[in-house]
Coordinates of N, CA and C in Angstrom, one line a residue:
N1 N 9.4 -11.3 19.8 CA 9.3 -12.8 19.9 C 10.6 -13.6 19.6
H2 N 10.8 -14.6 20.3 CA 12.0 -15.5 20.1 C 11.5 -16.9 20.0
Y3 N 12.6 -17.6 19.4 CA 12.3 -19.2 19.2 C 13.6 -19.8 19.5
L4 N 13.3 -21.1 20.0 CA 14.6 -22.0 20.2 C 15.1 -22.6 18.8
K5 N 16.4 -22.3 18.7 CA 16.6 -22.6 17.3 C 17.7 -24.0 17.5
F6 N 18.5 -24.0 18.5 CA 19.4 -25.3 18.7 C 19.8 -25.3 20.1
V7 N 19.9 -26.8 20.6 CA 20.4 -27.0 22.0 C 21.5 -28.0 21.8
S8 N 22.7 -27.9 22.2 CA 23.8 -28.9 22.2 C 24.3 -29.2 23.6
A9 N 25.1 -30.3 23.6 CA 25.7 -30.9 24.8 C 27.1 -31.0 24.3
N10 N 28.2 -30.1 24.8 CA 29.5 -30.3 24.4 C 29.7 -30.2 22.7
G11 N 28.8 -29.3 22.1 CA 28.9 -29.1 20.9 C 28.0 -30.1 19.9
V12 N 27.7 -31.1 20.6 CA 26.9 -32.0 19.7 C 25.4 -31.8 19.9
A13 N 24.5 -31.8 18.9 CA 23.1 -31.5 18.9 C 22.5 -32.5 19.8
C14 N 21.6 -32.1 20.7 CA 20.8 -32.9 21.5 C 19.4 -33.2 20.8
E15 N 18.8 -34.2 21.0 CA 17.5 -34.8 20.4 C 16.5 -34.0 21.2
Q16 N 15.4 -33.3 20.6 CA 14.2 -32.9 21.0 C 13.2 -34.1 21.2
V17 N 12.9 -34.3 22.4 CA 11.9 -35.4 22.5 C 10.5 -34.9 22.8
A18 N 10.2 -33.8 23.2 CA 9.0 -33.1 23.6 C 9.2 -31.5 23.4
G19 N 7.9 -30.9 23.0 CA 7.8 -29.4 22.9 C 8.0 -29.1 21.5
D20 N 8.3 -27.7 21.3 CA 8.4 -27.0 20.0 C 9.5 -26.0 20.1
T21 N 9.2 -24.9 19.1 CA 10.2 -24.1 19.1 C 10.2 -22.9 20.4
R22 N 9.0 -23.0 21.0 CA 9.0 -22.2 22.2 C 9.8 -22.8 23.5
G23 N 10.1 -24.1 23.3 CA 10.6 -24.7 24.6 C 10.3 -26.4 24.4
G24 N 11.0 -27.0 25.3 CA 10.8 -28.4 25.3 C 11.7 -29.4 26.1
T25 N 11.8 -30.5 25.9 CA 12.5 -31.6 26.5 C 13.6 -32.1 25.5
F26 N 14.9 -32.0 25.9 CA 16.0 -32.6 25.1 C 16.7 -33.6 25.8
E27 N 17.3 -34.5 25.1 CA 18.0 -35.7 25.6 C 19.3 -35.7 24.9
F28 N 20.4 -36.2 25.8 CA 21.9 -36.5 25.3 C 22.2 -37.5 26.2
V29 N 23.4 -38.2 25.7 CA 23.9 -39.3 26.5 C 25.2 -38.6 27.3
M30 N 24.9 -38.8 28.7 CA 26.0 -38.1 29.5 C 27.4 -38.8 29.4
P31 N 28.4 -38.2 29.1 CA 29.7 -38.6 29.1 C 30.4 -38.7 30.5
E32 N 31.6 -39.2 30.6 CA 32.3 -39.2 31.9 C 33.1 -37.9 32.1
R33 N 32.5 -37.0 31.7 CA 33.1 -35.6 31.9 C 32.1 -34.6 32.0
D34 N 32.4 -33.4 32.5 CA 31.4 -32.2 32.6 C 30.9 -32.1 31.3
V35 N 29.8 -31.5 31.3 CA 29.1 -31.2 30.0 C 28.6 -29.6 30.0
T36 N 28.9 -29.1 28.7 CA 28.5 -27.8 28.7 C 27.4 -27.8 27.7
L37 N 26.2 -27.3 28.2 CA 25.1 -27.1 27.3 C 25.1 -25.6 26.5
G38 N 24.8 -25.9 25.2 CA 24.7 -24.7 24.3 C 23.2 -24.4 23.9
V39 N 22.7 -23.3 24.0 CA 21.3 -23.0 23.6 C 21.4 -21.7 22.6
I40 N 20.9 -21.9 21.6 CA 20.9 -20.8 20.5 C 19.4 -20.4 20.5
I41 N 18.9 -19.2 20.9 CA 17.6 -18.6 20.7 C 17.7 -17.4 19.7
Q42 N 16.9 -17.4 18.8 CA 16.8 -16.5 17.9 C 15.6 -15.7 17.7
E43 N 15.6 -14.4 17.3 CA 14.6 -13.6 17.3 C 13.6 -13.8 16.1
F44 N 12.3 -13.8 16.1 CA 11.4 -14.0 15.0 C 11.8 -12.7 14.0
K45 N 11.9 -13.0 12.8 CA 12.0 -11.8 11.8 C 10.6 -11.9 11.2
P46 N 9.7 -10.8 11.5 CA 8.4 -10.9 10.9 C 8.5 -10.9 9.3
E47 N 7.7 -11.7 8.7 CA 7.6 -12.0 7.4 C 7.0 -10.6 6.7
E48 N 7.9 -10.2 5.6 CA 7.3 -9.2 4.8 C 6.6 -9.6 3.6
Y49 N 5.5 -8.7 3.2 CA 5.0 -9.1 2.1 C 5.0 -7.8 1.1
P50 N 5.0 -8.3 -0.2 CA 5.3 -7.3 -1.3 C 4.1 -6.5 -1.6
I51 N 4.3 -5.3 -1.9 CA 3.3 -4.4 -2.3 C 3.7 -4.0 -3.8
N52 N 2.5 -4.1 -4.5 CA 2.7 -4.0 -6.1 C 1.9 -2.8 -6.4
A53 N 2.4 -1.8 -6.8 CA 1.8 -0.4 -7.3 C 1.7 -0.3 -8.8
P54 N 0.6 0.3 -9.2 CA 0.2 0.5 -10.6 C 1.3 1.5 -11.4
V55 N 1.4 1.3 -12.6 CA 2.3 2.3 -13.3 C 1.2 2.9 -14.3
S56 N 1.2 4.3 -14.3 CA 0.4 5.1 -15.3 C 1.0 6.3 -15.8
Q57 N 0.5 6.5 -16.9 CA 0.9 7.8 -17.4 C 0.2 9.0 -16.9
E58 N -1.0 8.9 -16.2 CA -1.7 9.8 -15.6 C -1.3 10.1 -14.1
Y59 N -0.6 9.3 -13.4 CA -0.1 9.5 -12.0 C 1.0 8.5 -11.7
T60 N 1.7 9.0 -10.6 CA 2.8 8.3 -10.1 C 2.3 7.8 -8.6
V61 N 2.7 6.6 -8.2 CA 2.5 6.0 -6.9 C 3.6 5.9 -6.1
A62 N 3.6 6.5 -5.0 CA 4.9 6.3 -4.0 C 4.4 5.5 -2.8
V63 N 5.2 4.3 -2.7 CA 4.6 3.4 -1.5 C 5.7 2.3 -1.2
A64 N 5.9 1.9 0.0 CA 6.8 0.9 0.1 C 6.8 -0.2 -0.8
K65 N 7.9 -0.8 -0.9 CA 8.0 -2.1 -1.9 C 7.3 -3.4 -0.9
T66 N 7.6 -3.3 0.3 CA 7.2 -4.4 1.2 C 6.8 -3.9 2.5
A67 N 5.9 -4.7 3.2 CA 5.5 -4.1 4.7 C 5.3 -5.6 5.4
V68 N 5.3 -5.4 6.8 CA 5.0 -6.4 7.6 C 3.4 -6.5 8.1
A69 N 2.9 -7.6 8.2 CA 1.4 -7.5 8.6 C 1.1 -6.7 9.7
G70 N 0.1 -6.1 9.7 CA -0.2 -5.1 10.8 C 0.4 -3.7 10.7
E71 N 1.3 -3.6 10.0 CA 2.0 -2.2 9.7 C 1.1 -1.3 8.8
V72 N 1.0 0.0 9.3 CA 0.3 0.9 8.5 C 1.2 1.4 7.4
V73 N 0.7 1.2 6.2 CA 1.4 1.7 5.0 C 0.8 3.2 4.4
D74 N 1.6 3.9 4.2 CA 1.2 5.4 3.5 C 1.4 5.0 1.9
V75 N 0.4 5.7 1.2 CA 0.4 5.7 -0.2 C 0.3 7.1 -0.6
E76 N 1.1 7.6 -1.4 CA 1.1 9.1 -2.0 C 0.9 8.9 -3.6
I77 N -0.3 9.5 -4.0 CA -0.7 9.5 -5.6 C -0.3 10.7 -6.0
V78 N 0.5 11.1 -7.1 CA 0.6 12.4 -7.7 C 0.1 12.4 -9.2
V79 N -0.9 13.1 -9.5 CA -1.3 13.2 -10.8 C -0.3 14.0 -11.7
T80 N 0.0 13.4 -12.8 CA 1.0 13.9 -13.8 C 0.3 14.6 -14.8
N81 N -1.0 14.2 -15.3 CA -1.6 14.6 -16.3 C -2.9 15.5 -15.6
G82 N -3.0 16.5 -15.8 CA -3.9 17.4 -15.1 C -5.4 17.1 -15.4
M83 N -5.5 16.4 -16.5 CA -6.9 16.2 -16.9 C -7.6 15.1 -16.2
F84 N -6.9 14.4 -15.0 CA -7.6 13.4 -14.5 C -7.4 13.7 -12.9
A85 N -8.2 13.2 -12.1 CA -8.3 13.2 -10.6 C -8.3 11.8 -10.2
V86 N -7.9 11.6 -8.8 CA -8.0 10.3 -8.2 C -9.3 10.3 -7.5
S87 N -10.0 9.2 -7.7 CA -11.3 9.0 -7.0 C -11.3 7.9 -6.0
A88 N -10.3 6.9 -6.0 CA -10.2 5.9 -4.9 C -8.7 5.2 -5.2
C89 N -8.1 4.8 -4.1 CA -7.3 3.8 -4.1 C -7.6 2.5 -3.2
L90 N -7.2 1.3 -3.9 CA -7.7 0.3 -3.2 C -6.6 -0.7 -3.0
F91 N -6.4 -1.6 -1.9 CA -5.6 -2.6 -1.8 C -6.2 -4.0 -1.7
N92 N -5.9 -4.7 -2.6 CA -6.6 -6.1 -2.9 C -8.2 -6.0 -2.9
D93 N -8.6 -4.9 -3.6 CA -10.0 -4.5 -3.8 C -10.7 -4.0 -2.6
T94 N -9.9 -3.7 -1.5 CA -10.7 -3.0 -0.4 C -10.1 -1.6 -0.3
P95 N -11.0 -0.9 0.0 CA -10.8 0.8 -0.1 C -9.6 1.2 0.9
C96 N -8.7 2.0 0.5 CA -7.7 2.6 1.5 C -8.4 3.7 2.0
E97 N -7.9 4.3 3.2 CA -8.3 5.3 3.8 C -7.8 6.5 3.2
L98 N -8.7 7.5 3.0 CA -8.1 8.8 2.4 C -7.7 9.6 3.6
V99 N -6.3 10.0 3.5 CA -5.8 11.0 4.5 C -5.9 12.3 3.9
S100 N -5.7 12.7 2.8 CA -5.8 14.0 2.4 C -5.9 13.9 0.8
S101 N -6.4 15.1 0.2 CA -6.5 15.1 -1.3 C -6.3 16.5 -1.7
G102 N -5.9 16.7 -2.9 CA -5.8 18.1 -3.4 C -6.0 18.1 -4.9
T103 N -5.4 19.1 -5.6 CA -5.6 19.1 -6.9 C -4.4 18.2 -7.8
V104 N -3.4 17.9 -7.0 CA -2.3 17.2 -7.6 C -1.9 16.0 -6.9
T105 N -2.0 16.0 -5.5 CA -1.7 15.0 -4.7 C -2.8 14.5 -3.9
W106 N -2.7 12.9 -3.7 CA -3.7 12.4 -2.8 C -2.9 11.4 -1.9
K107 N -3.2 11.4 -0.6 CA -2.6 10.5 0.2 C -3.6 9.5 1.0
Y108 N -3.2 8.3 0.8 CA -4.0 7.2 1.4 C -3.2 6.4 2.5
R109 N -3.7 5.5 3.2 CA -3.2 4.7 4.1 C -4.0 3.3 4.1
F110 N -3.4 2.3 4.6 CA -4.2 0.9 4.8 C -3.2 0.1 5.8
T111 N -3.7 -0.9 6.3 CA -3.0 -1.9 7.3 C -2.6 -2.9 6.5
M112 N -1.5 -3.2 6.6 CA -1.0 -4.3 5.7 C -1.4 -5.8 6.2
P113 N -2.2 -6.6 5.3 CA -2.6 -7.9 5.7 C -1.4 -8.9 5.6
A114 N -1.7 -9.9 5.9 CA -0.4 -11.0 6.0 C -0.6 -11.8 4.6
E115 N -0.5 -10.9 3.5 CA -0.4 -11.4 2.2 C -0.1 -10.3 1.2
E116 N 0.3 -10.8 -0.1 CA 0.6 -9.8 -1.0 C -0.3 -8.7 -1.3
V117 N 0.0 -7.4 -1.6 CA -0.9 -6.5 -1.9 C -0.8 -6.0 -3.2
T118 N -1.8 -5.8 -3.9 CA -1.9 -5.2 -5.3 C -2.7 -3.8 -5.0
L119 N -2.1 -2.7 -5.4 CA -2.8 -1.4 -5.1 C -3.5 -1.4 -6.7
T120 N -4.6 -0.6 -6.6 CA -5.4 -0.1 -7.6 C -5.7 1.4 -7.5
V121 N -5.6 2.0 -8.6 CA -6.0 3.5 -8.5 C -7.1 3.7 -9.6
A122 N -8.2 4.3 -9.1 CA -9.2 4.7 -9.9 C -9.1 6.1 -10.0
T123 N -9.2 6.5 -11.3 CA -9.3 7.8 -11.8 C -10.6 8.3 -12.3
D124 N -11.2 9.2 -12.0 CA -12.5 9.9 -12.8 C -12.5 11.2 -12.8
L125 N -13.5 12.1 -12.9 CA -13.6 13.2 -13.2 C -12.7 13.7 -14.4
E126 N -12.9 12.9 -15.3 CA -12.0 13.3 -16.5 C -12.5 14.6 -16.8
R127 N -11.5 15.4 -17.2 CA -11.8 16.9 -17.4 C -11.3 17.2 -18.9
H128 N -12.0 18.0 -19.6 CA -11.7 18.3 -20.9 C -11.6 20.1 -20.9
L129 N -10.6 20.4 -21.7 CA -10.5 22.0 -21.6 C -11.5 22.5 -22.7
I130 N -12.3 23.5 -22.4 CA -13.3 23.9 -23.4 C -12.9 25.4 -23.7
S131 N -12.7 25.7 -24.9 CA -12.4 27.0 -25.3 C -13.6 27.5 -26.2
L132 N -14.2 28.5 -25.6 CA -15.5 28.9 -26.3 C -15.1 30.0 -27.4
K133 N -16.0 29.9 -28.3 CA -15.9 30.9 -29.5 C -16.9 31.9 -29.4
Q134 N -16.8 32.9 -30.0 CA -17.8 33.9 -29.8 C -18.9 33.4 -30.6
G135 N -20.2 33.7 -29.9 CA -21.6 33.3 -30.6 C -22.5 33.9 -29.8
E136 N -23.8 33.8 -30.2 CA -24.8 34.5 -29.7 C -25.1 34.3 -28.2
H137 N -24.7 33.1 -27.6 CA -25.0 32.9 -26.1 C -23.5 32.5 -25.4
T138 N -22.5 33.3 -25.8 CA -21.2 32.8 -25.1 C -20.4 34.2 -24.9
V139 N -19.6 34.1 -23.9 CA -18.6 35.3 -23.8 C -17.2 35.2 -24.6
S140 N -16.8 36.1 -25.2 CA -15.4 35.8 -25.9 C -14.4 35.8 -24.9
G141 N -13.4 35.1 -25.4 CA -12.0 35.2 -24.7 C -12.1 34.4 -23.3
C142 N -13.1 33.3 -23.5 CA -13.2 32.5 -22.1 C -12.8 31.3 -22.3
S143 N -12.2 30.6 -21.4 CA -12.2 29.0 -21.4 C -12.4 28.6 -20.1
T144 N -12.7 27.3 -19.9 CA -12.9 26.5 -18.6 C -12.7 25.1 -18.7
V145 N -12.4 24.5 -17.6 CA -12.2 22.9 -17.5 C -13.5 22.4 -17.2
A146 N -14.1 21.5 -18.0 CA -15.5 20.8 -17.6 C -15.2 19.5 -17.1
T147 N -16.0 19.1 -16.0 CA -15.8 17.7 -15.5 C -16.8 16.8 -16.3
I148 N -16.5 15.7 -16.8 CA -17.6 14.7 -17.3 C -18.9 14.7 -16.5
G149 N -20.1 14.8 -16.9 CA -21.3 14.8 -16.1 C -21.7 16.1 -15.6
R150 N -20.9 17.0 -15.7 CA -21.2 18.3 -15.3 C -22.1 19.0 -16.4
R151 N -23.3 19.7 -16.0 CA -24.1 20.3 -16.9 C -24.1 21.7 -16.9
F152 N -24.1 22.4 -18.3 CA -24.0 23.6 -18.3 C -25.4 24.1 -18.9
P153 N -25.8 25.4 -18.3 CA -27.2 25.9 -18.6 C -27.2 26.1 -20.4
R154 N -28.2 25.8 -20.9 CA -28.3 25.7 -22.3 C -28.0 27.0 -23.1
Y155 N -28.7 28.1 -22.3 CA -28.6 29.4 -22.9 C -27.9 30.6 -22.0
S156 N -26.8 29.9 -21.2 CA -26.2 30.8 -20.3 C -25.3 31.7 -21.2
T157 N -25.4 32.9 -20.4 CA -24.5 33.9 -21.0 C -23.0 34.1 -20.5
N158 N -22.8 33.4 -19.4 CA -21.6 33.3 -18.7 C -21.3 31.9 -18.3
V159 N -21.0 31.1 -19.2 CA -20.7 29.6 -19.1 C -19.4 29.5 -18.3
C160 N -18.4 30.4 -18.4 CA -17.1 30.1 -17.6 C -17.3 30.2 -16.1
T161 N -18.2 30.9 -15.6 CA -18.4 30.9 -14.1 C -19.6 29.9 -13.8
A162 N -20.1 29.2 -14.5 CA -21.3 28.4 -14.1 C -20.8 27.2 -13.2

């Protein structure tokens, strides 16, 4: 897209009497000599909007600092603390599309709106290392990672594979 920036006659600005930046009618006083008209047309530079990424000790976020409205923006979240997992990524409280997930890296994307964006990363599945001690209903030398909310059988003899 382009717009009309300036019209001149022999280097002197013409007066626009009708129209807008897409075109219009211009006037100038005709001198007693030839006139050279000048027209400056400029390309629209799409407006870029900022993207604000969260900072955390549990993860890092890689994303562009700005984007143009309508552009697809990729977000990569890498968990730096193995005791957390990413459950969601939102832009301005709207869920991003999950592209891929793993044990350490999650990839999301969203379409940039015509406004500033603030990303939010939700973590859950907080995990805690469980080291079991020898007892009546345990297996010795065993440890596992448990996710909050996961139930273990009360009298299991093999909790590590439960």
